[in-house]
mmCIF file of N, CA, C and O in Angstrom:
data_model
loop_
_atom_site.group_PDB
_atom_site.id
_atom_site.type_symbol
_atom_site.label_atom_id
_atom_site.label_comp_id
_atom_site.label_asym_id
_atom_site.label_seq_id
_atom_site.Cartn_x
_atom_site.Cartn_y
_atom_site.Cartn_z
ATOM 1 N N ASN A 607 158.527 150.432 -8.266
ATOM 2 C CA ASN A 607 159.469 151.016 -8.386
ATOM 3 C C ASN A 607 160.464 149.330 -8.923
ATOM 4 O O ASN A 607 160.711 148.762 -8.775
ATOM 5 N N ALA A 608 160.862 150.836 -10.213
ATOM 6 C CA ALA A 608 161.747 149.792 -11.060
ATOM 7 C C ALA A 608 163.216 149.860 -10.511
ATOM 8 O O ALA A 608 163.281 150.750 -10.440
ATOM 9 N N ILE A 609 164.338 149.099 -10.219
ATOM 10 C CA ILE A 609 165.524 149.000 -10.343
ATOM 11 C C ILE A 609 166.278 149.209 -11.586
ATOM 12 O O ILE A 609 166.245 147.714 -11.955
ATOM 13 N N SER A 610 167.481 149.726 -11.558
ATOM 14 C CA SER A 610 168.578 149.230 -12.691
ATOM 15 C C SER A 610 169.705 148.578 -11.643
ATOM 16 O O SER A 610 169.787 149.532 -11.083
ATOM 17 N N ILE A 611 170.316 147.759 -12.135
ATOM 18 C CA ILE A 611 171.496 147.266 -11.927
ATOM 19 C C ILE A 611 173.224 147.657 -13.075
ATOM 20 O O ILE A 611 172.583 146.977 -14.338
ATOM 21 N N ILE A 612 173.760 148.344 -12.785
ATOM 22 C CA ILE A 612 174.634 148.345 -14.059
ATOM 23 C C ILE A 612 176.052 147.843 -13.282
ATOM 24 O O ILE A 612 176.533 148.051 -12.962
ATOM 25 N N GLY A 613 176.005 147.042 -14.017
ATOM 26 C CA GLY A 613 177.018 145.480 -14.101
ATOM 27 C C GLY A 613 176.099 144.292 -14.617
ATOM 28 O O GLY A 613 174.708 144.069 -14.405
ATOM 29 N N SER A 614 177.126 143.422 -14.639
ATOM 30 C CA SER A 614 176.466 141.677 -14.770
ATOM 31 C C SER A 614 177.720 141.264 -14.128
ATOM 32 O O SER A 614 177.265 139.658 -14.798
ATOM 33 N N GLY A 615 178.375 141.293 -12.896
ATOM 34 C CA GLY A 615 179.141 140.310 -12.559
ATOM 35 C C GLY A 615 178.203 139.913 -11.425
ATOM 36 O O GLY A 615 177.244 139.015 -11.062
ATOM 37 N N GLY A 616 179.083 139.559 -10.437
ATOM 38 C CA GLY A 616 178.575 138.325 -9.742
ATOM 39 C C GLY A 616 178.028 139.281 -8.437
ATOM 40 O O GLY A 616 177.140 138.835 -7.794
ATOM 41 N N MET A 617 178.412 140.242 -8.057
ATOM 42 C CA MET A 617 177.672 141.424 -7.839
ATOM 43 C C MET A 617 175.771 141.954 -7.993
ATOM 44 O O MET A 617 175.031 142.070 -6.942
ATOM 45 N N ALA A 618 176.460 141.982 -9.014
ATOM 46 C CA ALA A 618 174.609 142.442 -9.675
ATOM 47 C C ALA A 618 173.844 141.389 -9.549
ATOM 48 O O ALA A 618 172.736 141.300 -9.150
ATOM 49 N N ALA A 619 174.579 140.197 -9.881
ATOM 50 C CA ALA A 619 173.549 138.751 -9.653
ATOM 51 C C ALA A 619 173.657 138.409 -8.411
ATOM 52 O O ALA A 619 171.647 138.232 -8.236
ATOM 53 N N ALA A 620 173.812 138.626 -7.671
ATOM 54 C CA ALA A 620 173.764 138.337 -5.563
ATOM 55 C C ALA A 620 172.698 140.098 -5.655
ATOM 56 O O ALA A 620 171.206 139.292 -4.630
ATOM 57 N N ILE A 621 172.819 141.034 -5.815
ATOM 58 C CA ILE A 621 171.783 142.119 -5.510
ATOM 59 C C ILE A 621 170.297 141.684 -6.283
ATOM 60 O O ILE A 621 169.406 141.784 -6.096
ATOM 61 N N GLY A 622 170.863 141.929 -7.227
ATOM 62 C CA GLY A 622 169.346 141.837 -8.834
ATOM 63 C C GLY A 622 168.684 140.313 -8.221
ATOM 64 O O GLY A 622 167.056 140.393 -7.840
ATOM 65 N N GLY A 623 169.074 139.284 -7.666
ATOM 66 C CA GLY A 623 168.376 137.879 -7.360
ATOM 67 C C GLY A 623 168.078 138.220 -5.725
ATOM 68 O O GLY A 623 166.940 137.583 -5.455
ATOM 69 N N LEU A 624 168.005 139.358 -4.913
ATOM 70 C CA LEU A 624 167.632 139.561 -3.616
ATOM 71 C C LEU A 624 166.705 141.137 -3.844
ATOM 72 O O LEU A 624 166.037 141.141 -2.860
ATOM 73 N N ALA A 625 166.899 141.919 -4.957
ATOM 74 C CA ALA A 625 166.227 143.009 -4.717
ATOM 75 C C ALA A 625 164.950 143.307 -5.284
ATOM 76 O O ALA A 625 164.365 143.737 -4.391
ATOM 77 N N ALA A 626 164.225 143.108 -5.934
ATOM 78 C CA ALA A 626 162.716 142.614 -6.147
ATOM 79 C C ALA A 626 162.179 141.747 -6.935
ATOM 80 O O ALA A 626 163.195 140.989 -7.671
ATOM 81 N N MET A 627 160.692 142.119 -7.897
ATOM 82 C CA MET A 627 160.619 141.408 -8.686
ATOM 83 C C MET A 627 160.909 141.331 -10.316
ATOM 84 O O MET A 627 161.787 142.730 -10.436
ATOM 85 N N PRO A 628 161.235 140.429 -10.546
ATOM 86 C CA PRO A 628 162.552 140.367 -12.006
ATOM 87 C C PRO A 628 161.818 141.456 -12.810
ATOM 88 O O PRO A 628 162.560 141.661 -13.762
ATOM 89 N N GLU A 629 161.138 141.309 -12.864
ATOM 90 C CA GLU A 629 159.790 142.089 -14.239
ATOM 91 C C GLU A 629 159.700 143.762 -13.042
ATOM 92 O O GLU A 629 159.112 144.111 -14.611
ATOM 93 N N HIS A 630 160.377 144.349 -12.304
ATOM 94 C CA HIS A 630 161.460 145.412 -12.087
ATOM 95 C C HIS A 630 162.371 145.334 -12.343
ATOM 96 O O HIS A 630 162.887 146.966 -11.682
ATOM 97 N N LEU A 631 163.149 144.783 -13.001
ATOM 98 C CA LEU A 631 164.364 144.901 -12.619
ATOM 99 C C LEU A 631 165.390 145.146 -13.928
ATOM 100 O O LEU A 631 164.619 144.355 -14.961
ATOM 101 N N GLU A 632 165.901 145.781 -14.416
ATOM 102 C CA GLU A 632 166.674 146.006 -15.893
ATOM 103 C C GLU A 632 168.296 145.470 -15.752
ATOM 104 O O GLU A 632 168.730 146.149 -14.376
ATOM 105 N N VAL A 633 169.258 144.752 -16.585
ATOM 106 C CA VAL A 633 170.434 144.920 -15.646
ATOM 107 C C VAL A 633 171.081 145.261 -17.463
ATOM 108 O O VAL A 633 170.851 146.041 -18.451
ATOM 109 N N MET A 634 172.324 146.314 -16.498
ATOM 110 C CA MET A 634 172.450 146.931 -18.096
ATOM 111 C C MET A 634 174.006 147.311 -18.145
ATOM 112 O O MET A 634 174.224 146.370 -16.436
ATOM 113 N N SER A 635 175.098 146.832 -19.042
ATOM 114 C CA SER A 635 175.870 145.619 -19.043
ATOM 115 C C SER A 635 177.200 146.507 -20.634
ATOM 116 O O SER A 635 176.329 146.533 -21.379
ATOM 117 N N ARG A 636 178.077 147.097 -20.526
ATOM 118 C CA ARG A 636 178.828 147.390 -21.211
ATOM 119 C C ARG A 636 179.102 145.842 -22.569
ATOM 120 O O ARG A 636 179.757 145.636 -23.456
ATOM 121 N N ASP A 637 179.134 144.535 -21.590
ATOM 122 C CA ASP A 637 179.436 142.813 -22.512
ATOM 123 C C ASP A 637 178.223 142.627 -22.655
ATOM 124 O O ASP A 637 177.541 141.784 -21.518
ATOM 125 N N ALA A 638 177.733 143.012 -23.889
ATOM 126 C CA ALA A 638 176.630 142.781 -24.018
ATOM 127 C C ALA A 638 176.035 141.351 -24.049
ATOM 128 O O ALA A 638 175.374 140.501 -24.255
ATOM 129 N N ALA A 639 176.968 140.382 -24.338
ATOM 130 C CA ALA A 639 177.179 138.617 -24.049
ATOM 131 C C ALA A 639 176.631 138.541 -22.572
ATOM 132 O O ALA A 639 175.754 137.734 -21.641
ATOM 133 N N LYS A 640 176.777 138.681 -21.393
ATOM 134 C CA LYS A 640 177.107 138.983 -20.013
ATOM 135 C C LYS A 640 175.588 139.555 -19.706
ATOM 136 O O LYS A 640 175.293 139.619 -18.708
ATOM 137 N N ALA A 641 175.143 141.181 -20.240
ATOM 138 C CA ALA A 641 173.907 141.428 -20.108
ATOM 139 C C ALA A 641 172.737 140.738 -20.412
ATOM 140 O O ALA A 641 171.478 141.901 -20.615
ATOM 141 N N ARG A 642 172.611 139.311 -19.724
ATOM 142 C CA ARG A 642 171.419 138.861 -20.444
ATOM 143 C C ARG A 642 170.383 138.580 -19.217
ATOM 144 O O ARG A 642 171.459 138.686 -17.828
ATOM 145 N N ALA A 643 169.287 139.702 -19.069
ATOM 146 C CA ALA A 643 168.686 139.479 -18.104
ATOM 147 C C ALA A 643 167.722 138.099 -17.914
ATOM 148 O O ALA A 643 167.583 138.003 -16.507
ATOM 149 N N GLU A 644 168.129 137.016 -18.877
ATOM 150 C CA GLU A 644 167.080 135.780 -17.819
ATOM 151 C C GLU A 644 167.781 135.231 -16.538
ATOM 152 O O GLU A 644 166.766 134.291 -15.881
ATOM 153 N N PRO A 645 169.473 135.058 -16.627
ATOM 154 C CA PRO A 645 169.449 134.860 -15.056
ATOM 155 C C PRO A 645 168.824 135.500 -13.714
ATOM 156 O O PRO A 645 168.696 135.186 -12.347
ATOM 157 N N PHE A 646 168.076 137.056 -14.306
ATOM 158 C CA PHE A 646 167.529 137.503 -12.620
ATOM 159 C C PHE A 646 166.489 136.921 -13.020
ATOM 160 O O PHE A 646 165.685 137.802 -11.838
ATOM 161 N N GLY A 647 165.952 136.281 -13.750
ATOM 162 C CA GLY A 647 164.108 135.787 -13.427
ATOM 163 C C GLY A 647 163.315 136.413 -14.577
ATOM 164 O O GLY A 647 164.172 137.371 -15.546
ATOM 165 N N VAL A 648 162.052 135.583 -14.885
ATOM 166 C CA VAL A 648 161.056 136.497 -16.151
ATOM 167 C C VAL A 648 160.815 137.722 -15.586
ATOM 168 O O VAL A 648 160.645 138.284 -15.062
ATOM 169 N N GLY A 649 160.836 138.152 -16.966
ATOM 170 C CA GLY A 649 160.303 139.778 -16.857
ATOM 171 C C GLY A 649 161.367 140.742 -16.604
ATOM 172 O O GLY A 649 160.998 141.792 -17.368
ATOM 173 N N ALA A 650 162.668 140.170 -16.258
ATOM 174 C CA ALA A 650 163.641 140.971 -16.487
ATOM 175 C C ALA A 650 164.464 141.927 -17.458
ATOM 176 O O ALA A 650 164.093 140.935 -18.352
ATOM 177 N N THR A 651 164.743 143.020 -17.810
ATOM 178 C CA THR A 651 165.258 143.262 -19.497
ATOM 179 C C THR A 651 166.520 143.644 -19.097
ATOM 180 O O THR A 651 167.351 143.997 -17.770
ATOM 181 N N THR A 652 166.981 143.700 -20.543
ATOM 182 C CA THR A 652 168.462 144.077 -20.807
ATOM 183 C C THR A 652 168.431 145.885 -21.406
ATOM 184 O O THR A 652 168.301 145.711 -22.449
ATOM 185 N N GLY A 653 169.100 146.715 -20.269
ATOM 186 C CA GLY A 653 169.210 147.579 -20.825
ATOM 187 C C GLY A 653 170.425 148.015 -22.012
ATOM 188 O O GLY A 653 171.348 146.981 -22.215
ATOM 189 N N MET A 654 170.318 149.002 -22.904
ATOM 190 C CA MET A 654 171.187 149.496 -23.836
ATOM 191 C C MET A 654 172.765 149.847 -22.900
ATOM 192 O O MET A 654 172.288 150.595 -22.127
ATOM 193 N N PHE A 655 174.355 149.221 -23.034
ATOM 194 C CA PHE A 655 175.241 150.163 -22.524
ATOM 195 C C PHE A 655 174.893 151.583 -23.395
ATOM 196 O O PHE A 655 174.985 151.702 -24.697
ATOM 197 N N GLY A 656 175.321 152.545 -22.465
ATOM 198 C CA GLY A 656 174.871 153.646 -22.691
ATOM 199 C C GLY A 656 173.837 154.345 -22.583
ATOM 200 O O GLY A 656 173.746 155.902 -22.455
ATOM 201 N N ALA A 657 173.162 154.275 -22.507
ATOM 202 C CA ALA A 657 171.468 154.868 -22.429
ATOM 203 C C ALA A 657 171.698 154.348 -21.272
ATOM 204 O O ALA A 657 172.128 154.549 -20.095
ATOM 205 N N ALA A 658 170.691 155.883 -20.772
ATOM 206 C CA ALA A 658 169.991 156.419 -19.613
ATOM 207 C C ALA A 658 169.386 155.696 -19.335
ATOM 208 O O ALA A 658 168.257 154.293 -19.582
ATOM 209 N N PRO A 659 169.668 154.584 -17.565
ATOM 210 C CA PRO A 659 168.792 153.631 -17.240
ATOM 211 C C PRO A 659 167.772 154.013 -16.786
ATOM 212 O O PRO A 659 167.153 155.238 -16.713
ATOM 213 N N ALA A 660 166.671 152.880 -16.715
ATOM 214 C CA ALA A 660 165.001 153.530 -16.833
ATOM 215 C C ALA A 660 164.505 153.107 -15.276
ATOM 216 O O ALA A 660 163.330 153.317 -14.931
ATOM 217 N N GLY A 661 165.570 152.730 -14.720
ATOM 218 C CA GLY A 661 164.872 152.891 -13.277
ATOM 219 C C GLY A 661 164.719 154.110 -11.931
ATOM 220 O O GLY A 661 165.297 154.438 -12.752
ATOM 221 N N ASP A 662 163.607 153.213 -11.192
ATOM 222 C CA ASP A 662 163.853 154.220 -10.289
ATOM 223 C C ASP A 662 165.104 154.704 -9.225
ATOM 224 O O ASP A 662 165.204 155.881 -8.666
ATOM 225 N N MET A 663 165.946 153.701 -9.028
ATOM 226 C CA MET A 663 166.685 152.907 -8.635
ATOM 227 C C MET A 663 167.971 152.358 -8.874
ATOM 228 O O MET A 663 167.635 151.967 -9.864
ATOM 229 N N VAL A 664 168.849 153.167 -8.787
ATOM 230 C CA VAL A 664 170.290 153.033 -10.417
ATOM 231 C C VAL A 664 170.981 152.387 -8.449
ATOM 232 O O VAL A 664 171.855 152.893 -8.235
ATOM 233 N N ILE A 665 171.563 151.076 -9.377
ATOM 234 C CA ILE A 665 172.102 150.287 -8.625
ATOM 235 C C ILE A 665 173.305 149.596 -9.546
ATOM 236 O O ILE A 665 174.407 149.610 -10.236
ATOM 237 N N LEU A 666 175.133 150.793 -9.029
ATOM 238 C CA LEU A 666 175.774 151.014 -9.545
ATOM 239 C C LEU A 666 176.915 149.767 -8.837
ATOM 240 O O LEU A 666 177.556 149.148 -7.883
ATOM 241 N N ALA A 667 176.795 148.209 -10.060
ATOM 242 C CA ALA A 667 177.529 147.228 -9.435
ATOM 243 C C ALA A 667 178.810 146.344 -10.230
ATOM 244 O O ALA A 667 178.777 145.960 -10.650
ATOM 245 N N VAL A 668 180.124 147.391 -9.708
ATOM 246 C CA VAL A 668 181.188 146.791 -11.040
ATOM 247 C C VAL A 668 182.404 147.672 -10.131
ATOM 248 O O VAL A 668 182.306 148.589 -8.782
ATOM 249 N N PRO A 669 183.425 146.671 -10.454
ATOM 250 C CA PRO A 669 184.410 147.049 -9.731
ATOM 251 C C PRO A 669 184.914 148.697 -9.524
ATOM 252 O O PRO A 669 184.830 148.612 -10.697
ATOM 253 N N ARG A 670 186.007 148.484 -8.278
ATOM 254 C CA ARG A 670 186.251 150.173 -8.807
ATOM 255 C C ARG A 670 187.164 150.112 -10.123
ATOM 256 O O ARG A 670 187.134 151.370 -10.052
ATOM 257 N N VAL A 671 188.081 148.950 -9.939
ATOM 258 C CA VAL A 671 188.892 149.722 -11.160
ATOM 259 C C VAL A 671 187.942 149.895 -12.261
ATOM 260 O O VAL A 671 188.530 150.602 -12.906
ATOM 261 N N GLY A 672 187.098 149.410 -11.975
ATOM 262 C CA GLY A 672 186.209 149.980 -14.037
ATOM 263 C C GLY A 672 185.113 151.353 -13.693
ATOM 264 O O GLY A 672 185.154 151.653 -14.511
ATOM 265 N N ILE A 673 185.496 151.419 -12.491
ATOM 266 C CA ILE A 673 184.994 153.196 -12.769
ATOM 267 C C ILE A 673 185.619 154.279 -12.543
ATOM 268 O O ILE A 673 185.530 155.384 -13.447
ATOM 269 N N ASP A 674 187.151 153.978 -12.401
ATOM 270 C CA ASP A 674 187.864 155.108 -12.155
ATOM 271 C C ASP A 674 189.630 154.855 -12.787
ATOM 272 O O ASP A 674 190.273 155.394 -12.462
ATOM 273 N N GLY A 675 189.734 153.208 -12.837
ATOM 274 C CA GLY A 675 191.081 153.038 -13.100
ATOM 275 C C GLY A 675 191.772 152.150 -12.230
ATOM 276 O O GLY A 675 192.625 152.217 -11.720
ATOM 277 N N GLY A 676 191.248 152.668 -10.882
ATOM 278 C CA GLY A 676 192.249 152.581 -10.066
ATOM 279 C C GLY A 676 192.013 150.941 -9.642
ATOM 280 O O GLY A 676 192.088 150.203 -9.780
ATOM 281 N N SER A 677 193.047 150.845 -8.458
ATOM 282 C CA SER A 677 193.517 149.521 -7.696
ATOM 283 C C SER A 677 192.276 148.829 -7.088
ATOM 284 O O SER A 677 191.112 149.373 -6.595
ATOM 285 N N GLU A 678 192.013 147.369 -7.277
ATOM 286 C CA GLU A 678 191.170 147.004 -6.400
ATOM 287 C C GLU A 678 191.739 147.342 -5.402
ATOM 288 O O GLU A 678 192.496 147.255 -5.244
ATOM 289 N N ILE A 679 190.403 147.258 -4.556
ATOM 290 C CA ILE A 679 190.266 147.124 -2.679
ATOM 291 C C ILE A 679 190.782 145.809 -2.462
ATOM 292 O O ILE A 679 190.393 144.539 -2.291
#
């Protein structure tokens, strides 16, 4: 099963590093420079920001402030 991670920071890296084999991992971020799949392993892919995630499971790994403009917890 494929996993899509929306986010490219430390949390996304930690989850992506433990979650699955890299060839089943897609990384998505609004920052194209940070949305590189290489740190997650050979075979990981980079999804386009705004596109529908391709994974069977989608993990949202962004700061709360990035979701609703709310303050950090």
